Amino acid sequence: STIITMSSNHWLLAWLGLELNTLSILPIIMKPNHPRATEATTKYFLIQAVAAALILYATTMNAWKTGQWTISYTPMPAATTLLTIAVALKLGLAPTHLWYPEVMQGSTTGTALIISTWQKIAPLSLLMMTHNNLNTNLLLALGLASATVGGLGGLNQTQTRKIMAFSSIAHMGWLITALALNQALTTLTMIIYITMTSTIFNFLAATMTKTISDMGMSWPISPPLTTTTMLALVSLAGLPPLTGFMPKWLILKELSTLPLISLLLLMTSLPSLFFYTRLAYFMTITTPPTTTNTEYKWRFNTNIKPNTTLIMTSTLLLLPLTPLLYNTT
């Protein structure tokens, strides 16, 4: 058991896992054989390789000073700062976020879902393991910057995958803020973020939606899916009484001792709310009895995933379970 504990807490093995994770997704991004997919793959590889090199440098520096490679024992401020920046690069946090919307735009909807959910788990788990030694001010600054950039950056977008990329950056900002305050809250925020993002990407994949104008064509495909997705977008914006309000509510509760940060974070969620509302508006403006001059895209075989009902319910109705979920994560 000692060997297992050591192997699961060793920086070199963690670095190796990150590299395998990166190399495994490259063929998935590249699969469409389109120039944009190739470009996205190249950008993703270069960024992740730089971040991995920074992590290796930080951990080697830590091992040189402390004499061991244990992840949970990383007391050197220089090493933890460098590590935080490297993980921020991997997660697409501002100000190291510029690669993220481009890679999302060059990927298919399914691959974009993997990049914005699954690929964030490994880097975030490293931050959680080194939680006690991290610089709280740096984490709060990264969180605030990401929430701001994610909100403002999504305002001028027409491509749904780029909008979801900026949405992801904003949510990662809230997540990193939660990490600076409470580790259990970080886990809960990540689970809810993955659930909500998966719901929206399921809708985009089922209706083959690429741009905002495509969203107005979703009603003939599946009226129930269109209605519930509109509510899911409002949940993603963080409005009560939907699930998305829960993490923001709990994070602001933890931030009660830092009123300025709380106020600024709340202000940054307003631009995000605007572009989510705009998406919801585009989805409902063409619903009957409103007529549209645009030709509908009729599809006879809708590709709705079997898990859509479950994750849609989770995206909309978990707020009453807040005490249960907050105390068990």
mmCIF file of C-alpha atoms in Angstrom:
data_model
loop_
_atom_site.group_PDB
_atom_site.id
_atom_site.type_symbol
_atom_site.label_atom_id
_atom_site.label_comp_id
_atom_site.label_asym_id
_atom_site.label_seq_id
_atom_site.Cartn_x
_atom_site.Cartn_y
_atom_site.Cartn_z
ATOM 1 C CA SER A 1 0.000 0.000 0.000
ATOM 2 C CA THR A 2 2.968 2.313 0.628
ATOM 3 C CA ILE A 3 4.166 1.773 -2.953
ATOM 4 C CA ILE A 4 0.669 2.553 -4.304
ATOM 5 C CA THR A 5 0.488 5.724 -2.185
ATOM 6 C CA MET A 6 3.924 6.857 -3.393
ATOM 7 C CA SER A 7 3.102 6.140 -7.047
ATOM 8 C CA SER A 8 -0.170 8.079 -6.861
ATOM 9 C CA ASN A 9 1.600 11.028 -5.224
ATOM 10 C CA HIS A 10 4.702 11.367 -7.415
ATOM 11 C CA TRP A 11 5.280 14.411 -9.624
ATOM 12 C CA LEU A 12 6.962 12.516 -12.480
ATOM 13 C CA LEU A 13 4.063 10.059 -12.773
ATOM 14 C CA ALA A 14 1.591 12.955 -12.668
ATOM 15 C CA TRP A 15 3.539 14.676 -15.458
ATOM 16 C CA LEU A 16 3.577 11.414 -17.450
ATOM 17 C CA GLY A 17 -0.207 11.135 -17.036
ATOM 18 C CA LEU A 18 -0.694 14.692 -18.326
ATOM 19 C CA GLU A 19 1.471 13.940 -21.364
ATOM 20 C CA LEU A 20 -0.476 10.741 -22.150
ATOM 21 C CA ASN A 21 -3.703 12.696 -21.759
ATOM 22 C CA THR A 22 -2.495 15.325 -24.255
ATOM 23 C CA LEU A 23 -1.164 12.820 -26.796
ATOM 24 C CA SER A 24 -4.373 10.775 -26.610
ATOM 25 C CA ILE A 25 -6.670 13.653 -27.570
ATOM 26 C CA LEU A 26 -4.565 14.877 -30.510
ATOM 27 C CA PRO A 27 -5.839 12.189 -32.972
ATOM 28 C CA ILE A 28 -9.404 12.844 -31.796
ATOM 29 C CA ILE A 29 -9.131 16.570 -32.651
ATOM 30 C CA MET A 30 -7.376 15.769 -35.943
ATOM 31 C CA LYS A 31 -9.869 13.088 -37.065
ATOM 32 C CA PRO A 32 -12.039 15.242 -39.429
ATOM 33 C CA ASN A 33 -8.982 15.722 -41.738
ATOM 34 C CA HIS A 34 -9.915 19.361 -42.228
ATOM 35 C CA PRO A 35 -7.254 22.143 -42.282
ATOM 36 C CA ARG A 36 -8.978 23.843 -39.331
ATOM 37 C CA ALA A 37 -8.861 20.613 -37.338
ATOM 38 C CA THR A 38 -5.153 20.224 -38.121
ATOM 39 C CA GLU A 39 -4.520 23.819 -37.082
ATOM 40 C CA ALA A 40 -6.465 23.312 -33.837
ATOM 41 C CA THR A 41 -4.467 20.139 -33.108
ATOM 42 C CA THR A 42 -1.148 21.928 -33.666
ATOM 43 C CA LYS A 43 -2.160 24.828 -31.398
ATOM 44 C CA TYR A 44 -3.399 22.456 -28.701
ATOM 45 C CA PHE A 45 -0.205 20.371 -28.826
ATOM 46 C CA LEU A 46 2.136 23.377 -28.619
ATOM 47 C CA ILE A 47 0.288 24.965 -25.688
ATOM 48 C CA GLN A 48 0.000 21.719 -23.726
ATOM 49 C CA ALA A 49 3.671 20.897 -24.382
ATOM 50 C CA VAL A 50 4.771 24.315 -23.045
ATOM 51 C CA ALA A 51 2.564 23.872 -19.963
ATOM 52 C CA ALA A 52 3.936 20.356 -19.363
ATOM 53 C CA ALA A 53 7.515 21.662 -19.670
ATOM 54 C CA LEU A 54 6.734 24.374 -17.079
ATOM 55 C CA ILE A 55 5.266 21.766 -14.716
ATOM 56 C CA LEU A 56 8.359 19.576 -15.136
ATOM 57 C CA TYR A 57 10.620 22.564 -14.474
ATOM 58 C CA ALA A 58 8.643 23.613 -11.370
ATOM 59 C CA THR A 59 8.602 20.099 -9.918
ATOM 60 C CA THR A 60 12.306 19.535 -10.629
ATOM 61 C CA MET A 61 13.080 22.804 -8.863
ATOM 62 C CA ASN A 62 10.938 21.663 -5.921
ATOM 63 C CA ALA A 63 12.681 18.254 -5.819
ATOM 64 C CA TRP A 64 16.083 19.951 -5.929
ATOM 65 C CA LYS A 65 15.204 22.074 -2.880
ATOM 66 C CA THR A 66 13.219 19.544 -0.828
ATOM 67 C CA GLY A 67 14.815 16.234 -1.876
ATOM 68 C CA GLN A 68 11.552 14.463 -2.782
ATOM 69 C CA TRP A 69 8.876 14.303 -5.499
ATOM 70 C CA THR A 70 5.712 14.179 -3.376
ATOM 71 C CA ILE A 71 2.860 16.194 -4.931
ATOM 72 C CA SER A 72 1.243 17.161 -1.641
ATOM 73 C CA TYR A 73 4.558 18.512 -0.312
ATOM 74 C CA THR A 74 5.460 21.428 -2.595
ATOM 75 C CA PRO A 75 6.391 24.237 -0.178
ATOM 76 C CA MET A 76 8.566 26.345 -2.513
ATOM 77 C CA PRO A 77 6.731 29.605 -3.446
ATOM 78 C CA ALA A 78 8.569 29.863 -6.798
ATOM 79 C CA ALA A 79 7.635 26.266 -7.706
ATOM 80 C CA THR A 80 3.972 26.640 -6.715
ATOM 81 C CA THR A 81 3.644 29.960 -8.604
ATOM 82 C CA LEU A 82 5.153 28.442 -11.744
ATOM 83 C CA LEU A 83 2.944 25.378 -11.328
ATOM 84 C CA THR A 84 -0.183 27.534 -10.973
ATOM 85 C CA ILE A 85 0.691 29.449 -14.171
ATOM 86 C CA ALA A 86 1.340 26.178 -16.043
ATOM 87 C CA VAL A 87 -1.987 24.689 -14.949
ATOM 88 C CA ALA A 88 -3.731 27.990 -15.838
ATOM 89 C CA LEU A 89 -2.255 27.584 -19.340
ATOM 90 C CA LYS A 90 -3.583 24.021 -19.526
ATOM 91 C CA LEU A 91 -7.046 25.034 -18.294
ATOM 92 C CA GLY A 92 -7.288 28.074 -20.589
ATOM 93 C CA LEU A 93 -7.530 30.605 -17.749
ATOM 94 C CA ALA A 94 -7.011 34.289 -18.537
ATOM 95 C CA PRO A 95 -4.542 35.753 -19.395
ATOM 96 C CA THR A 96 -3.309 32.480 -20.986
ATOM 97 C CA HIS A 97 -6.639 31.798 -22.708
ATOM 98 C CA LEU A 98 -6.146 32.918 -26.325
ATOM 99 C CA TRP A 99 -5.554 29.392 -27.685
ATOM 100 C CA TYR A 100 -8.760 27.999 -26.206
ATOM 101 C CA PRO A 101 -11.543 29.532 -28.391
ATOM 102 C CA GLU A 102 -9.478 28.819 -31.520
ATOM 103 C CA VAL A 103 -9.008 25.140 -30.644
ATOM 104 C CA MET A 104 -12.704 24.796 -29.760
ATOM 105 C CA GLN A 105 -13.719 26.373 -33.072
ATOM 106 C CA GLY A 106 -11.480 23.999 -35.030
ATOM 107 C CA SER A 107 -12.913 20.896 -33.326
ATOM 108 C CA THR A 108 -16.158 19.016 -33.844
ATOM 109 C CA THR A 109 -18.940 19.513 -31.273
ATOM 110 C CA GLY A 110 -18.177 16.198 -29.544
ATOM 111 C CA THR A 111 -14.448 16.919 -29.343
ATOM 112 C CA ALA A 112 -15.129 20.439 -28.062
ATOM 113 C CA LEU A 113 -17.185 18.854 -25.265
ATOM 114 C CA ILE A 114 -14.237 16.623 -24.287
ATOM 115 C CA ILE A 115 -11.795 19.569 -24.338
ATOM 116 C CA SER A 116 -14.066 21.724 -22.176
ATOM 117 C CA THR A 117 -14.896 19.031 -19.592
ATOM 118 C CA TRP A 118 -12.774 15.868 -19.382
ATOM 119 C CA GLN A 119 -9.465 17.526 -20.297
ATOM 120 C CA LYS A 120 -9.782 19.932 -17.355
ATOM 121 C CA ILE A 121 -10.040 17.246 -14.664
ATOM 122 C CA ALA A 122 -6.351 16.165 -14.553
ATOM 123 C CA PRO A 123 -4.787 19.671 -14.293
ATOM 124 C CA LEU A 124 -7.395 20.730 -11.749
ATOM 125 C CA SER A 125 -6.756 17.645 -9.602
ATOM 126 C CA LEU A 126 -3.062 18.625 -9.430
ATOM 127 C CA LEU A 127 -4.034 22.077 -8.154
ATOM 128 C CA MET A 128 -6.311 20.458 -5.585
ATOM 129 C CA MET A 129 -3.524 18.161 -4.373
ATOM 130 C CA THR A 130 -1.175 21.134 -3.872
ATOM 131 C CA HIS A 131 -4.012 23.246 -2.468
ATOM 132 C CA ASN A 132 -2.353 23.982 0.907
ATOM 133 C CA ASN A 133 0.759 25.531 -0.641
ATOM 134 C CA LEU A 134 -0.838 27.655 -3.375
ATOM 135 C CA ASN A 135 -0.810 31.446 -3.417
ATOM 136 C CA THR A 136 -4.397 32.516 -2.619
ATOM 137 C CA ASN A 137 -3.975 36.031 -4.063
ATOM 138 C CA LEU A 138 -2.720 34.605 -7.366
ATOM 139 C CA LEU A 139 -5.680 32.200 -7.570
ATOM 140 C CA LEU A 140 -8.185 34.991 -6.844
ATOM 141 C CA ALA A 141 -6.518 37.241 -9.462
ATOM 142 C CA LEU A 142 -6.647 34.456 -12.090
ATOM 143 C CA GLY A 143 -10.280 33.754 -11.192
ATOM 144 C CA LEU A 144 -11.336 37.384 -11.495
ATOM 145 C CA ALA A 145 -9.406 37.871 -14.757
ATOM 146 C CA SER A 146 -10.943 34.722 -16.280
ATOM 147 C CA ALA A 147 -14.490 35.645 -15.240
ATOM 148 C CA THR A 148 -13.988 39.110 -16.784
ATOM 149 C CA VAL A 149 -12.432 37.882 -20.044
ATOM 150 C CA GLY A 150 -14.969 35.050 -20.383
ATOM 151 C CA GLY A 151 -17.867 37.477 -19.993
ATOM 152 C CA LEU A 152 -16.582 40.219 -22.293
ATOM 153 C CA GLY A 153 -15.046 37.904 -24.894
ATOM 154 C CA GLY A 154 -18.292 36.058 -25.557
ATOM 155 C CA LEU A 155 -20.271 39.212 -26.360
ATOM 156 C CA ASN A 156 -19.028 39.636 -29.928
ATOM 157 C CA GLN A 157 -19.201 35.969 -31.003
ATOM 158 C CA THR A 158 -21.612 34.361 -33.461
ATOM 159 C CA GLN A 159 -20.159 30.819 -33.450
ATOM 160 C CA THR A 160 -21.685 28.647 -30.721
ATOM 161 C CA ARG A 161 -18.448 26.744 -30.016
ATOM 162 C CA LYS A 162 -16.559 30.013 -29.449
ATOM 163 C CA ILE A 163 -19.358 31.233 -27.183
ATOM 164 C CA MET A 164 -19.091 27.974 -25.211
ATOM 165 C CA ALA A 165 -15.304 28.472 -25.047
ATOM 166 C CA PHE A 166 -15.683 31.914 -23.451
ATOM 167 C CA SER A 167 -18.426 30.514 -21.223
ATOM 168 C CA SER A 168 -15.959 27.828 -20.108
ATOM 169 C CA ILE A 169 -13.260 30.452 -19.387
ATOM 170 C CA ALA A 170 -15.730 32.404 -17.207
ATOM 171 C CA HIS A 171 -16.784 29.263 -15.328
ATOM 172 C CA MET A 172 -13.156 28.278 -14.787
ATOM 173 C CA GLY A 173 -12.682 31.710 -13.216
ATOM 174 C CA TRP A 174 -15.404 30.944 -10.659
ATOM 175 C CA LEU A 175 -13.897 27.474 -10.165
ATOM 176 C CA ILE A 176 -10.399 28.787 -9.399
ATOM 177 C CA THR A 177 -11.929 31.323 -7.003
ATOM 178 C CA ALA A 178 -13.654 28.408 -5.251
ATOM 179 C CA LEU A 179 -10.309 26.555 -5.087
ATOM 180 C CA ALA A 180 -8.770 29.481 -3.200
ATOM 181 C CA LEU A 181 -11.544 29.223 -0.593
ATOM 182 C CA ASN A 182 -12.869 25.703 -0.187
ATOM 183 C CA GLN A 183 -11.755 22.410 -1.755
ATOM 184 C CA ALA A 184 -15.107 20.631 -1.341
ATOM 185 C CA LEU A 185 -16.854 23.533 -3.049
ATOM 186 C CA THR A 186 -14.387 23.249 -5.962
ATOM 187 C CA THR A 187 -15.419 19.614 -6.522
ATOM 188 C CA LEU A 188 -19.123 20.488 -6.445
ATOM 189 C CA THR A 189 -18.610 23.450 -8.819
ATOM 190 C CA MET A 190 -16.693 21.238 -11.280
ATOM 191 C CA ILE A 191 -19.379 18.522 -11.255
ATOM 192 C CA ILE A 192 -22.142 21.069 -11.906
ATOM 193 C CA TYR A 193 -20.087 22.819 -14.616
ATOM 194 C CA ILE A 194 -19.503 19.495 -16.430
ATOM 195 C CA THR A 195 -23.207 18.602 -16.197
ATOM 196 C CA MET A 196 -24.414 21.952 -17.560
ATOM 197 C CA THR A 197 -21.813 22.121 -20.336
ATOM 198 C CA SER A 198 -22.595 18.535 -21.413
ATOM 199 C CA THR A 199 -26.293 19.447 -21.641
ATOM 200 C CA ILE A 200 -25.657 22.386 -23.978
ATOM 201 C CA PHE A 201 -23.205 20.431 -26.150
ATOM 202 C CA ASN A 202 -25.715 17.559 -26.387
ATOM 203 C CA PHE A 203 -28.241 20.038 -27.790
ATOM 204 C CA LEU A 204 -25.670 21.499 -30.241
ATOM 205 C CA ALA A 205 -24.784 17.989 -31.455
ATOM 206 C CA ALA A 206 -28.421 16.843 -31.737
ATOM 207 C CA THR A 207 -29.495 19.892 -33.770
ATOM 208 C CA MET A 208 -26.186 20.288 -35.665
ATOM 209 C CA THR A 209 -26.046 23.930 -34.536
ATOM 210 C CA LYS A 210 -22.897 25.841 -35.487
ATOM 211 C CA THR A 211 -23.936 29.519 -35.313
ATOM 212 C CA ILE A 212 -26.400 31.648 -33.351
ATOM 213 C CA SER A 213 -28.721 31.896 -36.375
ATOM 214 C CA ASP A 214 -28.865 28.075 -36.505
ATOM 215 C CA MET A 215 -30.393 28.090 -33.028
ATOM 216 C CA GLY A 216 -33.531 29.721 -34.404
ATOM 217 C CA MET A 217 -34.031 26.608 -36.534
ATOM 218 C CA SER A 218 -34.139 24.155 -33.636
ATOM 219 C CA TRP A 219 -37.887 24.220 -32.943
ATOM 220 C CA PRO A 220 -38.991 21.913 -35.840
ATOM 221 C CA ILE A 221 -36.371 19.340 -34.809
ATOM 222 C CA SER A 222 -37.531 18.914 -31.217
ATOM 223 C CA PRO A 223 -39.799 21.431 -29.449
ATOM 224 C CA PRO A 224 -39.277 19.866 -25.968
ATOM 225 C CA LEU A 225 -35.480 19.908 -26.415
ATOM 226 C CA THR A 226 -35.590 23.544 -27.553
ATOM 227 C CA THR A 227 -37.671 24.576 -24.529
ATOM 228 C CA THR A 228 -35.514 22.770 -21.972
ATOM 229 C CA THR A 229 -32.268 23.977 -23.604
ATOM 230 C CA MET A 230 -33.479 27.563 -23.282
ATOM 231 C CA LEU A 231 -33.850 26.925 -19.532
ATOM 232 C CA ALA A 232 -30.442 25.193 -19.479
ATOM 233 C CA LEU A 233 -28.839 28.339 -20.945
ATOM 234 C CA VAL A 234 -30.437 30.389 -18.171
ATOM 235 C CA SER A 235 -29.078 27.846 -15.670
ATOM 236 C CA LEU A 236 -25.608 28.177 -17.210
ATOM 237 C CA ALA A 237 -25.922 31.928 -16.664
ATOM 238 C CA GLY A 238 -26.432 31.210 -12.965
ATOM 239 C CA LEU A 239 -29.964 32.452 -12.378
ATOM 240 C CA PRO A 240 -32.172 31.078 -9.585
ATOM 241 C CA PRO A 241 -34.113 28.799 -9.149
ATOM 242 C CA LEU A 242 -31.981 26.623 -11.476
ATOM 243 C CA THR A 243 -28.939 24.452 -10.719
ATOM 244 C CA GLY A 244 -26.395 26.953 -12.106
ATOM 245 C CA PHE A 245 -27.195 29.363 -9.281
ATOM 246 C CA MET A 246 -25.901 26.891 -6.662
ATOM 247 C CA PRO A 247 -22.102 27.193 -7.188
ATOM 248 C CA LYS A 248 -22.239 30.992 -7.548
ATOM 249 C CA TRP A 249 -24.362 31.274 -4.418
ATOM 250 C CA LEU A 250 -21.989 29.097 -2.370
ATOM 251 C CA ILE A 251 -18.837 30.801 -3.720
ATOM 252 C CA LEU A 252 -20.239 34.242 -2.854
ATOM 253 C CA LYS A 253 -21.096 32.921 0.611
ATOM 254 C CA GLU A 254 -17.447 31.859 1.050
ATOM 255 C CA LEU A 255 -16.321 35.255 -0.291
ATOM 256 C CA SER A 256 -18.334 37.181 2.316
ATOM 257 C CA THR A 257 -15.076 38.273 4.011
ATOM 258 C CA LEU A 258 -13.840 39.781 0.703
ATOM 259 C CA PRO A 259 -16.673 42.116 -0.372
ATOM 260 C CA LEU A 260 -14.716 43.821 -3.184
ATOM 261 C CA ILE A 261 -13.863 40.508 -4.905
ATOM 262 C CA SER A 262 -17.499 39.401 -4.471
ATOM 263 C CA LEU A 263 -18.789 42.588 -6.093
ATOM 264 C CA LEU A 264 -16.333 42.385 -9.010
ATOM 265 C CA LEU A 265 -17.166 38.710 -9.650
ATOM 266 C CA LEU A 266 -20.872 39.503 -9.634
ATOM 267 C CA MET A 267 -20.287 42.352 -12.095
ATOM 268 C CA THR A 268 -18.362 40.035 -14.453
ATOM 269 C CA SER A 269 -21.304 37.606 -14.564
ATOM 270 C CA LEU A 270 -23.510 40.287 -16.189
ATOM 271 C CA PRO A 271 -21.892 40.157 -19.687
ATOM 272 C CA SER A 272 -22.141 36.340 -19.524
ATOM 273 C CA LEU A 273 -25.817 36.652 -18.636
ATOM 274 C CA PHE A 274 -26.281 38.891 -21.693
ATOM 275 C CA PHE A 275 -24.909 36.425 -24.233
ATOM 276 C CA TYR A 276 -26.737 33.442 -22.675
ATOM 277 C CA THR A 277 -29.972 35.445 -22.802
ATOM 278 C CA ARG A 278 -29.219 36.320 -26.421
ATOM 279 C CA LEU A 279 -28.846 32.617 -27.268
ATOM 280 C CA ALA A 280 -32.110 31.801 -25.474
ATOM 281 C CA TYR A 281 -33.827 34.664 -27.344
ATOM 282 C CA PHE A 282 -32.629 33.391 -30.729
ATOM 283 C CA MET A 283 -33.969 29.933 -29.872
ATOM 284 C CA THR A 284 -37.449 31.149 -28.949
ATOM 285 C CA ILE A 285 -37.983 34.043 -31.382
ATOM 286 C CA THR A 286 -38.935 31.718 -34.247
ATOM 287 C CA THR A 287 -41.184 29.369 -32.273
ATOM 288 C CA PRO A 288 -44.852 29.173 -33.361
ATOM 289 C CA PRO A 289 -46.973 31.189 -33.802
ATOM 290 C CA THR A 290 -44.129 33.605 -34.699
ATOM 291 C CA THR A 291 -43.253 33.233 -38.382
ATOM 292 C CA THR A 292 -39.788 33.460 -39.863
ATOM 293 C CA ASN A 293 -38.511 34.406 -43.310
ATOM 294 C CA THR A 294 -35.644 31.953 -43.014
ATOM 295 C CA GLU A 295 -35.967 28.489 -44.480
ATOM 296 C CA TYR A 296 -36.227 25.807 -41.806
ATOM 297 C CA LYS A 297 -33.754 22.960 -41.678
ATOM 298 C CA TRP A 298 -36.032 19.917 -41.597
ATOM 299 C CA ARG A 299 -34.390 16.795 -40.270
ATOM 300 C CA PHE A 300 -36.242 13.544 -39.979
ATOM 301 C CA ASN A 301 -33.679 11.648 -37.895
ATOM 302 C CA THR A 302 -32.767 13.620 -34.800
ATOM 303 C CA ASN A 303 -29.619 12.505 -33.055
ATOM 304 C CA ILE A 304 -30.756 12.970 -29.436
ATOM 305 C CA LYS A 305 -28.534 11.097 -26.968
ATOM 306 C CA PRO A 306 -30.211 8.716 -24.490
ATOM 307 C CA ASN A 307 -28.654 10.496 -21.472
ATOM 308 C CA THR A 308 -30.101 13.903 -22.452
ATOM 309 C CA THR A 309 -33.107 13.616 -20.095
ATOM 310 C CA LEU A 310 -30.921 12.787 -17.079
ATOM 311 C CA ILE A 311 -28.374 15.570 -17.550
ATOM 312 C CA MET A 312 -31.064 18.088 -18.529
ATOM 313 C CA THR A 313 -32.932 17.328 -15.281
ATOM 314 C CA SER A 314 -29.673 17.720 -13.320
ATOM 315 C CA THR A 315 -28.953 21.023 -15.078
ATOM 316 C CA LEU A 316 -32.338 22.462 -14.146
ATOM 317 C CA LEU A 317 -33.556 21.016 -10.851
ATOM 318 C CA LEU A 318 -30.713 20.412 -8.373
ATOM 319 C CA LEU A 319 -30.930 23.718 -6.462
ATOM 320 C CA PRO A 320 -33.246 22.352 -3.699
ATOM 321 C CA LEU A 321 -30.618 19.659 -3.010
ATOM 322 C CA THR A 322 -27.914 22.262 -2.222
ATOM 323 C CA PRO A 323 -27.495 21.320 1.487
ATOM 324 C CA LEU A 324 -27.183 17.616 0.642
ATOM 325 C CA LEU A 325 -24.683 18.111 -2.213
ATOM 326 C CA TYR A 326 -22.593 20.745 -0.387
ATOM 327 C CA ASN A 327 -22.164 18.581 2.704
ATOM 328 C CA THR A 328 -21.281 15.359 0.869
ATOM 329 C CA THR A 329 -18.686 16.544 -1.704
#
